[in-house]
Coordinates of C-alpha atoms in Angstrom, one line a residue:
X1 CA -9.8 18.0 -7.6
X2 CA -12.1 18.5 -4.7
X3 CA -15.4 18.5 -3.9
X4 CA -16.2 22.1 -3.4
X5 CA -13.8 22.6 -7.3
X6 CA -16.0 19.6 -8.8
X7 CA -19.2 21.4 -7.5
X8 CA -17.9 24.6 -9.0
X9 CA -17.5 23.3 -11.9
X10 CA -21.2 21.7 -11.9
X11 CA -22.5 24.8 -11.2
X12 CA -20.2 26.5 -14.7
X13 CA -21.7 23.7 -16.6
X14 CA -25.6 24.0 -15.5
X15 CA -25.0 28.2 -15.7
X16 CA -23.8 28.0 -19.4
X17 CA -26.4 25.6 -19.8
X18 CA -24.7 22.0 -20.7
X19 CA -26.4 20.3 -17.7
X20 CA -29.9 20.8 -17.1
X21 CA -31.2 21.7 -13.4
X22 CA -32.5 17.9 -12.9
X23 CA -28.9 16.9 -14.1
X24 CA -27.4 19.1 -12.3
X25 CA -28.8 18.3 -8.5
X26 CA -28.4 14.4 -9.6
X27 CA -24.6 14.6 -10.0
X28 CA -24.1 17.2 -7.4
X29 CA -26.4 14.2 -5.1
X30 CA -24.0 11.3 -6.6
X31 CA -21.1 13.9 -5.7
X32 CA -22.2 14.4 -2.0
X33 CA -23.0 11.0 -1.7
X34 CA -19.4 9.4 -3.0
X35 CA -17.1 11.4 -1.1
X36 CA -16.2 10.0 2.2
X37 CA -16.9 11.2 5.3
X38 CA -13.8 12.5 7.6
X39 CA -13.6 10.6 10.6
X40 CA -13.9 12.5 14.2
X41 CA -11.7 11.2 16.8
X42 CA -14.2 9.3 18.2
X43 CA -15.4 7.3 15.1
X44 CA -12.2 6.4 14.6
X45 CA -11.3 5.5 18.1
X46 CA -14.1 3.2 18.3
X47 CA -13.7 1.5 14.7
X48 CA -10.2 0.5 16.3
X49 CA -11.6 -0.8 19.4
X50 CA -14.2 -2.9 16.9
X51 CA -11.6 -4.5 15.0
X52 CA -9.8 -4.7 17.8
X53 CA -12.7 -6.8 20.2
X54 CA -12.9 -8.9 16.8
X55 CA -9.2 -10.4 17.1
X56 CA -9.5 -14.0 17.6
X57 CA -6.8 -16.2 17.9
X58 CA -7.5 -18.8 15.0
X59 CA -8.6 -22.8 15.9
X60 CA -8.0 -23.6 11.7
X61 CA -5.0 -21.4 10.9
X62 CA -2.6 -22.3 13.6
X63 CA 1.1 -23.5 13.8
X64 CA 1.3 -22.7 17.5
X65 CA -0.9 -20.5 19.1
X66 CA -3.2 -19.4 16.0
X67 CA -2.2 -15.4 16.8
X68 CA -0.6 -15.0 12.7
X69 CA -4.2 -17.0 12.3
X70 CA -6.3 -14.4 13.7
X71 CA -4.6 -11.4 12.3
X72 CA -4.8 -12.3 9.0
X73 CA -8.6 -12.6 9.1
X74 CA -8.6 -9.7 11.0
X75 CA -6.6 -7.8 8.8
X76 CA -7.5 -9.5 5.4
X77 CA -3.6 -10.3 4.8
X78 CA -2.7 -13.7 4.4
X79 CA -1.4 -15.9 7.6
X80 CA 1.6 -16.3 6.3
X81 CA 2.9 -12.5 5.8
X82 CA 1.9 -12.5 9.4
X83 CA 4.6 -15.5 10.4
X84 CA 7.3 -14.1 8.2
X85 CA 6.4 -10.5 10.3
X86 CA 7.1 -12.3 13.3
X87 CA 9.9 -14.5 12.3
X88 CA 12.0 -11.0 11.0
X89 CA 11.4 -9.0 14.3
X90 CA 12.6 -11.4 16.4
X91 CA 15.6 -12.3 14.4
X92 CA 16.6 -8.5 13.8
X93 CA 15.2 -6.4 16.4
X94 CA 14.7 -9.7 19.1
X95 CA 11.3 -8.7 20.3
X96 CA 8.9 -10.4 17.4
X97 CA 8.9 -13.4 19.6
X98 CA 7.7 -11.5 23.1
X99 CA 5.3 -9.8 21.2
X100 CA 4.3 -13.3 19.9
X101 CA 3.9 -14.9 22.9
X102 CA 2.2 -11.7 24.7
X103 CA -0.7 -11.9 22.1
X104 CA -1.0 -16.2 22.7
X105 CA -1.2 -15.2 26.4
X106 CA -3.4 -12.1 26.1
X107 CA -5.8 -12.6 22.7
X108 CA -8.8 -15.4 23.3
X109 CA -9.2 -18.3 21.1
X110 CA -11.9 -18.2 18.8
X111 CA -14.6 -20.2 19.8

């Protein structure tokens, strides 16, 4: 259901007299104030470039470089599913271990 439909149907409800007009503007308020907000380009351009700037490579969670490390704090995933990413792209498709390497060379450590 939608906003505008659940709205609709706050308004059927106060009309017939089920919700008072207090009750009413509250959950009409908790409505407006649940739903999320569509992102413009630009908000969501810049939330990427956030995340991004955060990327660490990881001192603690390393076996080589610390990049599997650093994305999974990044992306809250564990490190692991990260290494088993990397280790299946280069075995099938051959390029895991480039992009690998680009990111040791490329990402900072974490300081």
């Amino acid at each position: 259901m939608s906003v505008s439909e659940e709205i609709k149907r706050l308004h059927e409800l106060n009309q017939a007299g089920a919700l008072s007009d207090e009750e009413f503007a509250r959950a009409k308020q908790k409505l407006l104030d649940t739903t999320p907000v569509s992102l413009s380009k630009d908000s969501g351009a810049s939330d990427f470039a956030s995340e991004f700037n955060r990327f660490r490579r990881s001192r603690s969670d390393r076996w080589l470089g610390g990049v599997c490390g650093g994305l999974g704090k990044v992306s809250g995933m564990e490190s692991w599913i990260w290494r088993l990413v990397f280790t299946l792209f280069t075995i099938c498709f051959g390029f895991g271990l480039v992009i690998y390497l680009l990111l040791w060379i490329f990402v900072p450590d974490e300081s």
